[in-house]
């Protein structure tokens, strides 16, 4: 009895300790969150600080606990752009210092940020950039700075753009797994990694044309910013004449090789301060929060609905486009009398056809009540373009990736793998000839394949029809540029897939003109979940991420295969998984 009593006491003690620990954790969370909500003061003679490290997203929630859980740093593109546009007229802010680290971003996001820095600089503010290593993307962004500094032993990548596509067909063959493919469009290459071991001719063609167009756009902008002839930049890039800080300075890509203390001295001299004085840095996100909390804003509003990530059914998270959440959000906005116009901000490679169509319907209804403008970020492909096409007008960056009007379906046959490798076999009883058509334990017969392919082709025709109606052209005109093919934003303008080149600010201007607004405030939707809410709602997925975080170079392959599990029904997705360098 003593043994049982002791065990019971230990169990009860552990239970009470767990309860106390949990509530203690909640109290700590509340304290940290409250402290993080304290308003940061903007001092005179201040310098905005942009730490270019981590992942660039359209928006980010408040994340006071992110560091405790080793979350990767995140940069809010839209908040940073807003901060720069407000600070350009703030006499307290004298300049911008960009600290270049390792970060991930698409080129259209960088174009958006770059344009905002150019505007900021045009108001007489200085812009300095410093880093130990500049990637191709980092150099493109910072090429607008007054001075670009690099560590004396640092390096700079300036050798053009490449796209690396991973293929899994060989692995499937070794495992005896069959990928059964259904698609509409010769360029719809999302399924190629599971049916080929290399690029198809169509895929290679669209990649080469897209990368060439993108590279020329980047070189043209860098040429204008650095006052270096574009032919010279092409030669430097194609021959990789620049690799380190010394050669970067010799060819005029940077202004100097300096250590951090020397950069600090340069900033102090520009501010008219003693070289040992502290610099009044204020982070871009802190400046944004200070401005939002103190500004007197008009009552009329333009809603920016941010659709970032894969499109899927359900609620989704902060970096997914859940159809249930977005349909509800847009419906509430179109019924809100304070909302005078809407901008659908799209940074999505696409996703489920049904989910995309549900959001398309709600955007179509919103357009009957107010102006609706589409603004493209890095990607607005396939399902992402599906969300743009009902809007009154579509704005893209020249560096945006769009198009990919096409659909596909995919069903794996794991039967041979399960029987040959694991000894697991299956048998079936069914009431109809096609009751088990979506089985994953055998190969589909010809009649079953024809049924699924017919559905895919029907969805493709729906996509074509709605795109043609949205663009005011004939179906045949869309078919000529569809077939799942991707296009750079600059080419999309020529093909009438978009109406104008520019970023979110241009889309907002168009929405304001259409709604006849002179003054308005911009409000972002859907509301972002806080870090703690994300942690609690997605605890299982975060644990899984942690378990796989040490896979190193194999992690991207796991991530791709993990995405395949989310494929339900017909898909309208970006035509391939690729790494752009």
PDB file of N, CA and C in Angstrom, residues 340-427:
ATOM      1  N   UNK A 340     -14.108  51.247 -48.718  1.00  0.00           N
ATOM      2  CA  UNK A 340     -14.513  51.880 -49.977  1.00  0.00           C
ATOM      3  C   UNK A 340     -13.895  51.210 -51.206  1.00  0.00           C
ATOM      4  N   UNK A 341     -12.847  50.461 -51.010  1.00  0.00           N
ATOM      5  CA  UNK A 341     -12.195  49.759 -52.125  1.00  0.00           C
ATOM      6  C   UNK A 341     -11.376  48.628 -51.536  1.00  0.00           C
ATOM      7  N   UNK A 342     -10.970  47.722 -52.415  1.00  0.00           N
ATOM      8  CA  UNK A 342     -10.240  46.545 -51.954  1.00  0.00           C
ATOM      9  C   UNK A 342      -9.076  46.258 -52.901  1.00  0.00           C
ATOM     10  N   UNK A 343      -7.946  45.867 -52.320  1.00  0.00           N
ATOM     11  CA  UNK A 343      -6.804  45.403 -53.105  1.00  0.00           C
ATOM     12  C   UNK A 343      -6.515  43.967 -52.689  1.00  0.00           C
ATOM     13  N   UNK A 344      -6.504  43.062 -53.649  1.00  0.00           N
ATOM     14  CA  UNK A 344      -6.135  41.673 -53.383  1.00  0.00           C
ATOM     15  C   UNK A 344      -4.645  41.550 -53.652  1.00  0.00           C
ATOM     16  N   UNK A 345      -3.873  41.456 -52.599  1.00  0.00           N
ATOM     17  CA  UNK A 345      -2.411  41.354 -52.704  1.00  0.00           C
ATOM     18  C   UNK A 345      -2.040  39.882 -52.772  1.00  0.00           C
ATOM     19  N   UNK A 346      -1.498  39.444 -53.912  1.00  0.00           N
ATOM     20  CA  UNK A 346      -1.288  38.018 -54.160  1.00  0.00           C
ATOM     21  C   UNK A 346       0.199  37.693 -54.215  1.00  0.00           C
ATOM     22  N   UNK A 347       0.597  36.789 -53.344  1.00  0.00           N
ATOM     23  CA  UNK A 347       1.957  36.240 -53.390  1.00  0.00           C
ATOM     24  C   UNK A 347       1.826  34.736 -53.193  1.00  0.00           C
ATOM     25  N   UNK A 348       1.340  34.075 -54.230  1.00  0.00           N
ATOM     26  CA  UNK A 348       0.966  32.670 -54.118  1.00  0.00           C
ATOM     27  C   UNK A 348       1.300  31.904 -55.389  1.00  0.00           C
ATOM     28  N   UNK A 349       1.847  30.687 -55.231  1.00  0.00           N
ATOM     29  CA  UNK A 349       2.090  29.830 -56.395  1.00  0.00           C
ATOM     30  C   UNK A 349       0.862  29.041 -56.811  1.00  0.00           C
ATOM     31  N   UNK A 350      -0.270  29.239 -56.096  1.00  0.00           N
ATOM     32  CA  UNK A 350      -1.485  28.525 -56.433  1.00  0.00           C
ATOM     33  C   UNK A 350      -1.783  27.423 -55.433  1.00  0.00           C
ATOM     34  N   UNK A 351      -2.648  26.512 -55.841  1.00  0.00           N
ATOM     35  CA  UNK A 351      -3.043  25.427 -54.950  1.00  0.00           C
ATOM     36  C   UNK A 351      -4.263  24.710 -55.467  1.00  0.00           C
ATOM     37  N   UNK A 352      -5.182  24.371 -54.574  1.00  0.00           N
ATOM     38  CA  UNK A 352      -6.366  23.608 -54.952  1.00  0.00           C
ATOM     39  C   UNK A 352      -7.313  24.402 -55.838  1.00  0.00           C
ATOM     40  N   UNK A 353      -7.839  23.762 -56.867  1.00  0.00           N
ATOM     41  CA  UNK A 353      -8.753  24.410 -57.805  1.00  0.00           C
ATOM     42  C   UNK A 353     -10.052  24.821 -57.112  1.00  0.00           C
ATOM     43  N   UNK A 354     -10.612  23.946 -56.306  1.00  0.00           N
ATOM     44  CA  UNK A 354     -11.874  24.252 -55.637  1.00  0.00           C
ATOM     45  C   UNK A 354     -11.706  25.418 -54.673  1.00  0.00           C
ATOM     46  N   UNK A 355     -10.626  25.407 -53.909  1.00  0.00           N
ATOM     47  CA  UNK A 355     -10.363  26.499 -52.962  1.00  0.00           C
ATOM     48  C   UNK A 355     -10.172  27.820 -53.704  1.00  0.00           C
ATOM     49  N   UNK A 356      -9.429  27.786 -54.798  1.00  0.00           N
ATOM     50  CA  UNK A 356      -9.213  28.999 -55.595  1.00  0.00           C
ATOM     51  C   UNK A 356     -10.523  29.533 -56.143  1.00  0.00           C
ATOM     52  N   UNK A 357     -11.376  28.625 -56.594  1.00  0.00           N
ATOM     53  CA  UNK A 357     -12.647  29.046 -57.184  1.00  0.00           C
ATOM     54  C   UNK A 357     -13.590  29.632 -56.128  1.00  0.00           C
ATOM     55  N   UNK A 358     -13.541  29.115 -54.914  1.00  0.00           N
ATOM     56  CA  UNK A 358     -14.374  29.656 -53.844  1.00  0.00           C
ATOM     57  C   UNK A 358     -13.997  31.111 -53.546  1.00  0.00           C
ATOM     58  N   UNK A 359     -12.700  31.392 -53.509  1.00  0.00           N
ATOM     59  CA  UNK A 359     -12.238  32.764 -53.261  1.00  0.00           C
ATOM     60  C   UNK A 359     -12.555  33.643 -54.470  1.00  0.00           C
ATOM     61  N   UNK A 360     -12.383  33.097 -55.679  1.00  0.00           N
ATOM     62  CA  UNK A 360     -12.719  33.822 -56.917  1.00  0.00           C
ATOM     63  C   UNK A 360     -14.161  34.324 -56.863  1.00  0.00           C
ATOM     64  N   UNK A 361     -15.054  33.465 -56.416  1.00  0.00           N
ATOM     65  CA  UNK A 361     -16.473  33.837 -56.348  1.00  0.00           C
ATOM     66  C   UNK A 361     -16.684  35.023 -55.407  1.00  0.00           C
ATOM     67  N   UNK A 362     -16.042  35.009 -54.259  1.00  0.00           N
ATOM     68  CA  UNK A 362     -16.229  36.074 -53.285  1.00  0.00           C
ATOM     69  C   UNK A 362     -15.627  37.384 -53.790  1.00  0.00           C
ATOM     70  N   UNK A 363     -14.514  37.307 -54.512  1.00  0.00           N
ATOM     71  CA  UNK A 363     -13.926  38.514 -55.106  1.00  0.00           C
ATOM     72  C   UNK A 363     -14.858  39.083 -56.171  1.00  0.00           C
ATOM     73  N   UNK A 364     -15.477  38.210 -56.959  1.00  0.00           N
ATOM     74  CA  UNK A 364     -16.430  38.637 -57.992  1.00  0.00           C
ATOM     75  C   UNK A 364     -17.612  39.382 -57.364  1.00  0.00           C
ATOM     76  N   UNK A 365     -18.104  38.875 -56.237  1.00  0.00           N
ATOM     77  CA  UNK A 365     -19.218  39.540 -55.542  1.00  0.00           C
ATOM     78  C   UNK A 365     -18.771  40.880 -54.961  1.00  0.00           C
ATOM     79  N   UNK A 366     -17.550  40.934 -54.449  1.00  0.00           N
ATOM     80  CA  UNK A 366     -17.036  42.193 -53.883  1.00  0.00           C
ATOM     81  C   UNK A 366     -16.908  43.256 -54.967  1.00  0.00           C
ATOM     82  N   UNK A 367     -16.543  42.844 -56.171  1.00  0.00           N
ATOM     83  CA  UNK A 367     -16.368  43.787 -57.285  1.00  0.00           C
ATOM     84  C   UNK A 367     -17.685  44.475 -57.660  1.00  0.00           C
ATOM     85  N   UNK A 368     -18.810  43.853 -57.346  1.00  0.00           N
ATOM     86  CA  UNK A 368     -20.100  44.472 -57.621  1.00  0.00           C
ATOM     87  C   UNK A 368     -20.407  45.625 -56.664  1.00  0.00           C
ATOM     88  N   UNK A 369     -19.673  45.689 -55.548  1.00  0.00           N
ATOM     89  CA  UNK A 369     -19.963  46.704 -54.531  1.00  0.00           C
ATOM     90  C   UNK A 369     -18.890  47.786 -54.433  1.00  0.00           C
ATOM     91  N   UNK A 370     -17.682  47.499 -54.896  1.00  0.00           N
ATOM     92  CA  UNK A 370     -16.586  48.452 -54.753  1.00  0.00           C
ATOM     93  C   UNK A 370     -15.490  48.125 -55.760  1.00  0.00           C
ATOM     94  N   UNK A 371     -14.572  49.073 -56.021  1.00  0.00           N
ATOM     95  CA  UNK A 371     -13.429  48.764 -56.881  1.00  0.00           C
ATOM     96  C   UNK A 371     -12.542  47.700 -56.229  1.00  0.00           C
ATOM     97  N   UNK A 372     -12.093  46.749 -57.028  1.00  0.00           N
ATOM     98  CA  UNK A 372     -11.194  45.699 -56.542  1.00  0.00           C
ATOM     99  C   UNK A 372     -10.005  45.608 -57.494  1.00  0.00           C
ATOM    100  N   UNK A 373      -8.829  45.841 -56.965  1.00  0.00           N
ATOM    101  CA  UNK A 373      -7.591  45.822 -57.758  1.00  0.00           C
ATOM    102  C   UNK A 373      -6.713  44.669 -57.287  1.00  0.00           C
ATOM    103  N   UNK A 374      -6.056  43.988 -58.204  1.00  0.00           N
ATOM    104  CA  UNK A 374      -5.115  42.925 -57.854  1.00  0.00           C
ATOM    105  C   UNK A 374      -3.693  43.476 -57.889  1.00  0.00           C
ATOM    106  N   UNK A 375      -2.901  43.134 -56.878  1.00  0.00           N
ATOM    107  CA  UNK A 375      -1.489  43.506 -56.815  1.00  0.00           C
ATOM    108  C   UNK A 375      -0.666  42.243 -56.669  1.00  0.00           C
ATOM    109  N   UNK A 376       0.238  42.005 -57.611  1.00  0.00           N
ATOM    110  CA  UNK A 376       1.040  40.780 -57.608  1.00  0.00           C
ATOM    111  C   UNK A 376       2.369  40.993 -56.900  1.00  0.00           C
ATOM    112  N   UNK A 377       2.719  40.016 -56.060  1.00  0.00           N
ATOM    113  CA  UNK A 377       4.019  40.007 -55.416  1.00  0.00           C
ATOM    114  C   UNK A 377       4.990  39.148 -56.207  1.00  0.00           C
ATOM    115  N   UNK A 378       5.719  38.286 -55.507  1.00  0.00           N
ATOM    116  CA  UNK A 378       6.705  37.427 -56.178  1.00  0.00           C
ATOM    117  C   UNK A 378       6.039  36.463 -57.152  1.00  0.00           C
ATOM    118  N   UNK A 379       4.924  35.845 -56.699  1.00  0.00           N
ATOM    119  CA  UNK A 379       4.222  34.867 -57.510  1.00  0.00           C
ATOM    120  C   UNK A 379       2.729  35.180 -57.535  1.00  0.00           C
ATOM    121  N   UNK A 380       2.152  35.079 -58.680  1.00  0.00           N
ATOM    122  CA  UNK A 380       0.691  35.045 -58.808  1.00  0.00           C
ATOM    123  C   UNK A 380       0.426  34.085 -59.957  1.00  0.00           C
ATOM    124  N   UNK A 381       0.794  32.834 -59.720  1.00  0.00           N
ATOM    125  CA  UNK A 381       0.731  31.826 -60.771  1.00  0.00           C
ATOM    126  C   UNK A 381      -0.411  30.853 -60.520  1.00  0.00           C
ATOM    127  N   UNK A 382      -0.950  30.334 -61.603  1.00  0.00           N
ATOM    128  CA  UNK A 382      -1.980  29.304 -61.558  1.00  0.00           C
ATOM    129  C   UNK A 382      -3.124  29.737 -60.648  1.00  0.00           C
ATOM    130  N   UNK A 383      -3.314  29.091 -59.482  1.00  0.00           N
ATOM    131  CA  UNK A 383      -4.368  29.508 -58.576  1.00  0.00           C
ATOM    132  C   UNK A 383      -4.200  30.943 -58.112  1.00  0.00           C
ATOM    133  N   UNK A 384      -2.954  31.408 -58.032  1.00  0.00           N
ATOM    134  CA  UNK A 384      -2.698  32.803 -57.695  1.00  0.00           C
ATOM    135  C   UNK A 384      -3.222  33.740 -58.766  1.00  0.00           C
ATOM    136  N   UNK A 385      -3.045  33.382 -60.033  1.00  0.00           N
ATOM    137  CA  UNK A 385      -3.609  34.188 -61.121  1.00  0.00           C
ATOM    138  C   UNK A 385      -5.134  34.071 -61.130  1.00  0.00           C
ATOM    139  N   UNK A 386      -5.638  32.927 -60.723  1.00  0.00           N
ATOM    140  CA  UNK A 386      -7.088  32.706 -60.636  1.00  0.00           C
ATOM    141  C   UNK A 386      -7.735  33.760 -59.735  1.00  0.00           C
ATOM    142  N   UNK A 387      -7.031  34.135 -58.648  1.00  0.00           N
ATOM    143  CA  UNK A 387      -7.559  35.152 -57.735  1.00  0.00           C
ATOM    144  C   UNK A 387      -7.480  36.546 -58.336  1.00  0.00           C
ATOM    145  N   UNK A 388      -6.545  36.766 -59.252  1.00  0.00           N
ATOM    146  CA  UNK A 388      -6.363  38.095 -59.841  1.00  0.00           C
ATOM    147  C   UNK A 388      -7.348  38.363 -60.966  1.00  0.00           C
ATOM    148  N   UNK A 389      -7.730  37.346 -61.710  1.00  0.00           N
ATOM    149  CA  UNK A 389      -8.439  37.580 -62.971  1.00  0.00           C
ATOM    150  C   UNK A 389      -9.845  38.169 -62.838  1.00  0.00           C
ATOM    151  N   UNK A 390     -10.566  38.040 -61.695  1.00  0.00           N
ATOM    152  CA  UNK A 390     -11.864  38.717 -61.629  1.00  0.00           C
ATOM    153  C   UNK A 390     -11.761  40.193 -61.259  1.00  0.00           C
ATOM    154  N   UNK A 391     -10.565  40.662 -60.876  1.00  0.00           N
ATOM    155  CA  UNK A 391     -10.427  42.034 -60.387  1.00  0.00           C
ATOM    156  C   UNK A 391     -10.588  43.049 -61.518  1.00  0.00           C
ATOM    157  N   UNK A 392     -10.937  44.296 -61.158  1.00  0.00           N
ATOM    158  CA  UNK A 392     -11.135  45.351 -62.149  1.00  0.00           C
ATOM    159  C   UNK A 392      -9.855  45.599 -62.951  1.00  0.00           C
ATOM    160  N   UNK A 393      -8.718  45.645 -62.252  1.00  0.00           N
ATOM    161  CA  UNK A 393      -7.427  45.819 -62.911  1.00  0.00           C
ATOM    162  C   UNK A 393      -6.368  45.013 -62.167  1.00  0.00           C
ATOM    163  N   UNK A 394      -5.316  44.636 -62.881  1.00  0.00           N
ATOM    164  CA  UNK A 394      -4.251  43.817 -62.308  1.00  0.00           C
ATOM    165  C   UNK A 394      -2.923  44.557 -62.451  1.00  0.00           C
ATOM    166  N   UNK A 395      -2.201  44.680 -61.339  1.00  0.00           N
ATOM    167  CA  UNK A 395      -0.895  45.340 -61.327  1.00  0.00           C
ATOM    168  C   UNK A 395       0.163  44.303 -60.952  1.00  0.00           C
ATOM    169  N   UNK A 396       1.253  44.271 -61.705  1.00  0.00           N
ATOM    170  CA  UNK A 396       2.351  43.356 -61.374  1.00  0.00           C
ATOM    171  C   UNK A 396       3.675  44.103 -61.428  1.00  0.00           C
ATOM    172  N   UNK A 397       4.644  43.589 -60.735  1.00  0.00           N
ATOM    173  CA  UNK A 397       6.004  44.075 -60.910  1.00  0.00           C
ATOM    174  C   UNK A 397       6.586  43.440 -62.175  1.00  0.00           C
ATOM    175  N   UNK A 398       7.542  44.105 -62.829  1.00  0.00           N
ATOM    176  CA  UNK A 398       8.206  43.448 -63.961  1.00  0.00           C
ATOM    177  C   UNK A 398       8.849  42.125 -63.557  1.00  0.00           C
ATOM    178  N   UNK A 399       9.234  42.031 -62.274  1.00  0.00           N
ATOM    179  CA  UNK A 399       9.908  40.839 -61.765  1.00  0.00           C
ATOM    180  C   UNK A 399       8.959  39.820 -61.157  1.00  0.00           C
ATOM    181  N   UNK A 400       7.647  40.093 -61.186  1.00  0.00           N
ATOM    182  CA  UNK A 400       6.677  39.098 -60.700  1.00  0.00           C
ATOM    183  C   UNK A 400       6.643  37.910 -61.650  1.00  0.00           C
ATOM    184  N   UNK A 401       6.268  36.752 -61.116  1.00  0.00           N
ATOM    185  CA  UNK A 401       6.070  35.558 -61.938  1.00  0.00           C
ATOM    186  C   UNK A 401       4.577  35.268 -61.970  1.00  0.00           C
ATOM    187  N   UNK A 402       4.025  35.148 -63.178  1.00  0.00           N
ATOM    188  CA  UNK A 402       2.577  34.961 -63.273  1.00  0.00           C
ATOM    189  C   UNK A 402       2.229  34.014 -64.417  1.00  0.00           C
ATOM    190  N   UNK A 403       0.923  33.932 -64.707  1.00  0.00           N
ATOM    191  CA  UNK A 403       0.479  33.013 -65.752  1.00  0.00           C
ATOM    192  C   UNK A 403       0.277  31.616 -65.191  1.00  0.00           C
ATOM    193  N   UNK A 404       0.819  30.622 -65.903  1.00  0.00           N
ATOM    194  CA  UNK A 404       0.656  29.210 -65.531  1.00  0.00           C
ATOM    195  C   UNK A 404      -0.824  28.836 -65.467  1.00  0.00           C
ATOM    196  N   UNK A 405      -1.560  29.258 -66.495  1.00  0.00           N
ATOM    197  CA  UNK A 405      -2.988  28.933 -66.565  1.00  0.00           C
ATOM    198  C   UNK A 405      -3.106  27.483 -67.018  1.00  0.00           C
ATOM    199  N   UNK A 406      -3.302  26.608 -66.078  1.00  0.00           N
ATOM    200  CA  UNK A 406      -3.378  25.181 -66.341  1.00  0.00           C
ATOM    201  C   UNK A 406      -3.660  24.445 -65.048  1.00  0.00           C
ATOM    202  N   UNK A 407      -4.010  23.170 -65.145  1.00  0.00           N
ATOM    203  CA  UNK A 407      -4.345  22.380 -63.960  1.00  0.00           C
ATOM    204  C   UNK A 407      -3.761  20.984 -64.107  1.00  0.00           C
ATOM    205  N   UNK A 408      -3.721  20.271 -62.977  1.00  0.00           N
ATOM    206  CA  UNK A 408      -3.235  18.894 -63.018  1.00  0.00           C
ATOM    207  C   UNK A 408      -3.849  18.107 -61.868  1.00  0.00           C
ATOM    208  N   UNK A 409      -3.741  16.803 -61.979  1.00  0.00           N
ATOM    209  CA  UNK A 409      -4.110  15.893 -60.901  1.00  0.00           C
ATOM    210  C   UNK A 409      -3.066  14.804 -60.824  1.00  0.00           C
ATOM    211  N   UNK A 410      -2.888  14.220 -59.658  1.00  0.00           N
ATOM    212  CA  UNK A 410      -1.855  13.193 -59.501  1.00  0.00           C
ATOM    213  C   UNK A 410      -2.301  12.190 -58.443  1.00  0.00           C
ATOM    214  N   UNK A 411      -2.113  10.933 -58.739  1.00  0.00           N
ATOM    215  CA  UNK A 411      -2.501   9.865 -57.823  1.00  0.00           C
ATOM    216  C   UNK A 411      -1.383   8.828 -57.811  1.00  0.00           C
ATOM    217  N   UNK A 412      -0.881   8.509 -56.630  1.00  0.00           N
ATOM    218  CA  UNK A 412       0.217   7.553 -56.518  1.00  0.00           C
ATOM    219  C   UNK A 412      -0.318   6.140 -56.328  1.00  0.00           C
ATOM    220  N   UNK A 413       0.364   5.193 -56.931  1.00  0.00           N
ATOM    221  CA  UNK A 413       0.083   3.778 -56.731  1.00  0.00           C
ATOM    222  C   UNK A 413       1.200   3.190 -55.869  1.00  0.00           C
ATOM    223  N   UNK A 414       0.881   2.952 -54.586  1.00  0.00           N
ATOM    224  CA  UNK A 414       1.865   2.406 -53.649  1.00  0.00           C
ATOM    225  C   UNK A 414       1.790   0.886 -53.544  1.00  0.00           C
ATOM    226  N   UNK A 415       0.892   0.259 -54.313  1.00  0.00           N
ATOM    227  CA  UNK A 415       0.685  -1.178 -54.205  1.00  0.00           C
ATOM    228  C   UNK A 415       1.951  -2.008 -54.314  1.00  0.00           C
ATOM    229  N   UNK A 416       2.711  -1.899 -55.442  1.00  0.00           N
ATOM    230  CA  UNK A 416       3.925  -2.701 -55.581  1.00  0.00           C
ATOM    231  C   UNK A 416       4.952  -2.437 -54.468  1.00  0.00           C
ATOM    232  N   UNK A 417       5.089  -1.187 -54.056  1.00  0.00           N
ATOM    233  CA  UNK A 417       6.017  -0.854 -52.968  1.00  0.00           C
ATOM    234  C   UNK A 417       5.603  -1.565 -51.677  1.00  0.00           C
ATOM    235  N   UNK A 418       4.318  -1.496 -51.359  1.00  0.00           N
ATOM    236  CA  UNK A 418       3.842  -2.095 -50.114  1.00  0.00           C
ATOM    237  C   UNK A 418       3.986  -3.609 -50.123  1.00  0.00           C
ATOM    238  N   UNK A 419       3.694  -4.245 -51.257  1.00  0.00           N
ATOM    239  CA  UNK A 419       3.766  -5.707 -51.322  1.00  0.00           C
ATOM    240  C   UNK A 419       5.204  -6.206 -51.425  1.00  0.00           C
ATOM    241  N   UNK A 420       6.023  -5.569 -52.297  1.00  0.00           N
ATOM    242  CA  UNK A 420       7.385  -6.044 -52.537  1.00  0.00           C
ATOM    243  C   UNK A 420       8.340  -5.681 -51.405  1.00  0.00           C
ATOM    244  N   UNK A 421       8.196  -4.479 -50.851  1.00  0.00           N
ATOM    245  CA  UNK A 421       9.157  -4.010 -49.846  1.00  0.00           C
ATOM    246  C   UNK A 421       8.716  -4.327 -48.420  1.00  0.00           C
ATOM    247  N   UNK A 422       7.382  -4.334 -48.191  1.00  0.00           N
ATOM    248  CA  UNK A 422       6.898  -4.490 -46.820  1.00  0.00           C
ATOM    249  C   UNK A 422       6.032  -5.735 -46.625  1.00  0.00           C
ATOM    250  N   UNK A 423       5.668  -6.384 -47.711  1.00  0.00           N
ATOM    251  CA  UNK A 423       4.844  -7.585 -47.588  1.00  0.00           C
ATOM    252  C   UNK A 423       3.393  -7.303 -47.268  1.00  0.00           C
ATOM    253  N   UNK A 424       2.934  -6.082 -47.539  1.00  0.00           N
ATOM    254  CA  UNK A 424       1.547  -5.699 -47.265  1.00  0.00           C
ATOM    255  C   UNK A 424       0.739  -5.812 -48.553  1.00  0.00           C
ATOM    256  N   UNK A 425      -0.335  -6.583 -48.518  1.00  0.00           N
ATOM    257  CA  UNK A 425      -1.178  -6.750 -49.693  1.00  0.00           C
ATOM    258  C   UNK A 425      -2.585  -6.246 -49.397  1.00  0.00           C
ATOM    259  N   UNK A 426      -3.383  -6.068 -50.463  1.00  0.00           N
ATOM    260  CA  UNK A 426      -4.724  -5.524 -50.320  1.00  0.00           C
ATOM    261  C   UNK A 426      -5.708  -6.307 -51.180  1.00  0.00           C
ATOM    262  N   UNK A 427      -6.947  -6.316 -50.755  1.00  0.00           N
ATOM    263  CA  UNK A 427      -8.050  -6.844 -51.550  1.00  0.00           C
ATOM    264  C   UNK A 427      -9.233  -5.904 -51.327  1.00  0.00           C
TER     265      UNK A 427
END
